[in-house]
C-alpha positions as MATLAB code, in Angstrom:
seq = 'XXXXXXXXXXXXXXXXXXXXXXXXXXXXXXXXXXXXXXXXXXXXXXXXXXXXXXXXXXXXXXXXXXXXXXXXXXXXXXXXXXXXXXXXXXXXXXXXXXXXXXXXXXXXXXXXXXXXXXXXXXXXXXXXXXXXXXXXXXXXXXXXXXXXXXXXXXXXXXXXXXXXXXXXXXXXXXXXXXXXXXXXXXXXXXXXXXXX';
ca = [
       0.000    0.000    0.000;
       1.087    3.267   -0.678;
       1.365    6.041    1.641;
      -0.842    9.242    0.208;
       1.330   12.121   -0.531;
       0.855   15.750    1.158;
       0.604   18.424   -1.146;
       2.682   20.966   -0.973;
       0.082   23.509   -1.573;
      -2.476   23.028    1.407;
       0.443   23.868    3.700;
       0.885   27.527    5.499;
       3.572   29.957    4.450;
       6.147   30.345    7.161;
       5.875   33.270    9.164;
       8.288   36.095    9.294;
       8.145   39.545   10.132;
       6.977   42.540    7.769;
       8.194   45.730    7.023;
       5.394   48.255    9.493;
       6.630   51.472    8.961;
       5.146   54.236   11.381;
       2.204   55.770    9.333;
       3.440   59.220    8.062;
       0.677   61.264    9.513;
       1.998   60.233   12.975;
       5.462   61.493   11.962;
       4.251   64.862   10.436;
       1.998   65.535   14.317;
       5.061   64.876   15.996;
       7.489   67.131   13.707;
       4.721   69.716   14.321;
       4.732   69.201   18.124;
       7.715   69.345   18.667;
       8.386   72.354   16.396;
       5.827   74.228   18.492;
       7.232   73.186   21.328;
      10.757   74.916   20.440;
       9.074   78.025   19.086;
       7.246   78.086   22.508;
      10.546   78.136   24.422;
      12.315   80.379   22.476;
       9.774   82.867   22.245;
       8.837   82.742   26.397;
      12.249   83.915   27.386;
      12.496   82.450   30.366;
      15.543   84.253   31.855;
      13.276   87.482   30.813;
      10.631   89.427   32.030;
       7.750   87.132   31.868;
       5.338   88.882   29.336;
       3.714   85.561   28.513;
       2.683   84.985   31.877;
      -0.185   86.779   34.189;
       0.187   90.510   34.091;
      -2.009   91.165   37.007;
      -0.903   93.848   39.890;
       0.309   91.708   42.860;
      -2.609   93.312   44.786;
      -5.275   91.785   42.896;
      -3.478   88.164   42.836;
      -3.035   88.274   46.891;
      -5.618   86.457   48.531;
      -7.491   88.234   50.459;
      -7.908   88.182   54.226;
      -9.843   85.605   55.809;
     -11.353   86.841   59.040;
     -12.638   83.636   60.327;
     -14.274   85.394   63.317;
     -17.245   86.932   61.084;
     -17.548   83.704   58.993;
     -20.460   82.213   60.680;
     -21.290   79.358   58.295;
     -17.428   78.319   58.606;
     -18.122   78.276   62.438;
     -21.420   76.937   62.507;
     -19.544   73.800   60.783;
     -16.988   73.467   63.075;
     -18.945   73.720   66.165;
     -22.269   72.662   65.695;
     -22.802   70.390   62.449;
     -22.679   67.554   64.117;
     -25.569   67.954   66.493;
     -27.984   69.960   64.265;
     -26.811   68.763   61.402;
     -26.228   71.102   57.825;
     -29.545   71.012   57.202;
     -30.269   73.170   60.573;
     -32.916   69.898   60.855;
     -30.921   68.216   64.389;
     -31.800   64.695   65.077;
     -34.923   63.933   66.291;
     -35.223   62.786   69.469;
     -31.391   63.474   70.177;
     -30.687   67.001   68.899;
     -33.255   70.165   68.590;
     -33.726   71.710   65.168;
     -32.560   74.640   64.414;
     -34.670   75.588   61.406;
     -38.058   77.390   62.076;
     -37.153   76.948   65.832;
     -38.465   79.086   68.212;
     -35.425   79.774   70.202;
     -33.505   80.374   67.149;
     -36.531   82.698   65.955;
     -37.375   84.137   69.148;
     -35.583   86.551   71.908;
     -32.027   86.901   70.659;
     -30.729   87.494   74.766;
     -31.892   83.629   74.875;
     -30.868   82.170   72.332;
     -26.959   84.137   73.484;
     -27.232   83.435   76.743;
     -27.756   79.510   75.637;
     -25.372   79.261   72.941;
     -22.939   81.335   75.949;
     -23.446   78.493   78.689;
     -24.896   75.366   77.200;
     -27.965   73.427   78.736;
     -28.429   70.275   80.445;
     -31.702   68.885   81.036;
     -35.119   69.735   79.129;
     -35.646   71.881   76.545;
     -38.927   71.653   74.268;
     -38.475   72.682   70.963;
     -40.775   72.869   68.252;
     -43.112   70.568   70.557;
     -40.947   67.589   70.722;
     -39.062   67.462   74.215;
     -35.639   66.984   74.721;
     -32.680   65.761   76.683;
     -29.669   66.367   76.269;
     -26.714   68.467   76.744;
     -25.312   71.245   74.854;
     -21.795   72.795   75.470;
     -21.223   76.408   76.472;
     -19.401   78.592   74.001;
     -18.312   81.699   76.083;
     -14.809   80.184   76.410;
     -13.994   79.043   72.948;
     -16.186   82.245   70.579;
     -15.180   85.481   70.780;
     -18.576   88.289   70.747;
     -17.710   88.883   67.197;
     -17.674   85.121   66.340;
     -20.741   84.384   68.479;
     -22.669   87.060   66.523;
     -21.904   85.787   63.317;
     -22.457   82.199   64.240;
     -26.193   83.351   65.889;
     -27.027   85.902   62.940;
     -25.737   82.769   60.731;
     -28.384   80.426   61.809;
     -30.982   82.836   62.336;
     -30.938   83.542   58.366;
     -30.616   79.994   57.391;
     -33.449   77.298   56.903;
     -35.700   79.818   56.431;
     -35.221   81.567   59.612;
     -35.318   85.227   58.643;
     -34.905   87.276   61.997;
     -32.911   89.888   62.560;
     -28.514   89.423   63.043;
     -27.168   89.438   65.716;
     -24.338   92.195   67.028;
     -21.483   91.571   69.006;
     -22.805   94.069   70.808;
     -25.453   92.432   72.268;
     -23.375   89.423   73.096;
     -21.150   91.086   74.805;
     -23.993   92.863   77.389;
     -25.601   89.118   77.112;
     -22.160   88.061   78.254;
     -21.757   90.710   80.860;
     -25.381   90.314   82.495;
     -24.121   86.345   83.389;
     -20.573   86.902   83.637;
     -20.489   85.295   87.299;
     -22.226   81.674   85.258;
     -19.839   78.779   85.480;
     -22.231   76.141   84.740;
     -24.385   75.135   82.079;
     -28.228   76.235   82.243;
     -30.298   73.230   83.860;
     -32.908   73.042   81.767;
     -35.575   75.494   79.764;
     -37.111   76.354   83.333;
     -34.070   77.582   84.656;
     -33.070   79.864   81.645;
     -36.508   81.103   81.022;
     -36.732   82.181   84.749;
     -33.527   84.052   84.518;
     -34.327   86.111   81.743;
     -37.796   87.163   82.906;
     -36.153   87.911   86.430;
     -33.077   90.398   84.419;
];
């Protein structure tokens, strides 16, 4: 018997490796890149006066001052975010609202004279009863920084009362200078405004 014979034909070419040039339109962007580039160089002078750059007076390009103690959102969110939240809407059942609040809305020598000495115990806002503490900021806020902090949060949420001046804080601050403690309570507070 005889063995069948492989043509030669039905077998694959060898491989081997072509001839890929890069495509000339790739050559010609990068000739024109970098020709740009060394026309860019040349032409911004860098041991010069810079005329390519910004030609703005220093005075405009200075930042300018940041007075941190009139910046009362800044200050509302780094002292009270995180009870009443960004919203001004608290927690409920842990930490009072502040939008549409009455004590935020009401008699600004209350509302300083809380935000001044904190409260522990009751407080009833907006009909829902709390209890919980708040810290005193007399120590920590200057009168300036308490105003803007108050007038802050009495224009936010839709609270639109009057600002408050560091004026006032500081005679809210005087009537209670001899206060070490926190305010025990709504009662308490409440009792020692009427009696002022």
């Amino acid at each position: 018997m005889s063995k069948p014979v492989q043509s030669r034909q039905s077998e694959n070419a060898d491989p081997h490796e072509q001839y890929n040039p890069v495509p000339r339109i790739v050559i010609v962007v990068i000739l024109a890149l970098l020709t740009w580039a060394v026309y860019y160089i040349v032409s911004a002078q860098p041991n010069s006066s810079p005329r390519l750059g910004d030609q703005r007076p220093l005075a405009v390009l200075a930042p300018a001052p940041v007075n941190a103690s009139t910046d009362g959102k800044q200050l509302y969110a780094n002292a009270c975010v995180a009870c009443h939240q960004a919203t001004g809407q608290g927690l409920p059942g842990v930490f009072p609202p502040l939008a549409d609040s009455e004590w935020v809305k009401g008699e600004p020598a209350v509302l300083t004279q809380l935000v001044l000495h904190g409260i522990n115990g009751p407080i009833t806002v907006k009909g829902q009863k709390y209890e919980g503490a708040m810290p005193a900021f007399a120590e920590q806020l200057s009168d300036a920084e308490l105003a803007a902090v108050l007038s802050f949060i009495r224009h936010e949420w839709g609270n639109d009362v009057e600002a408050i001046t560091p004026e006032l804080v500081a005679q809210a601050r005087a009537a209670s200078v001899d206060r070490s403690q926190p305010w025990q309570g709504e009662q308490e507070l409440q009792g020692w405004i009427a009696a002022q």
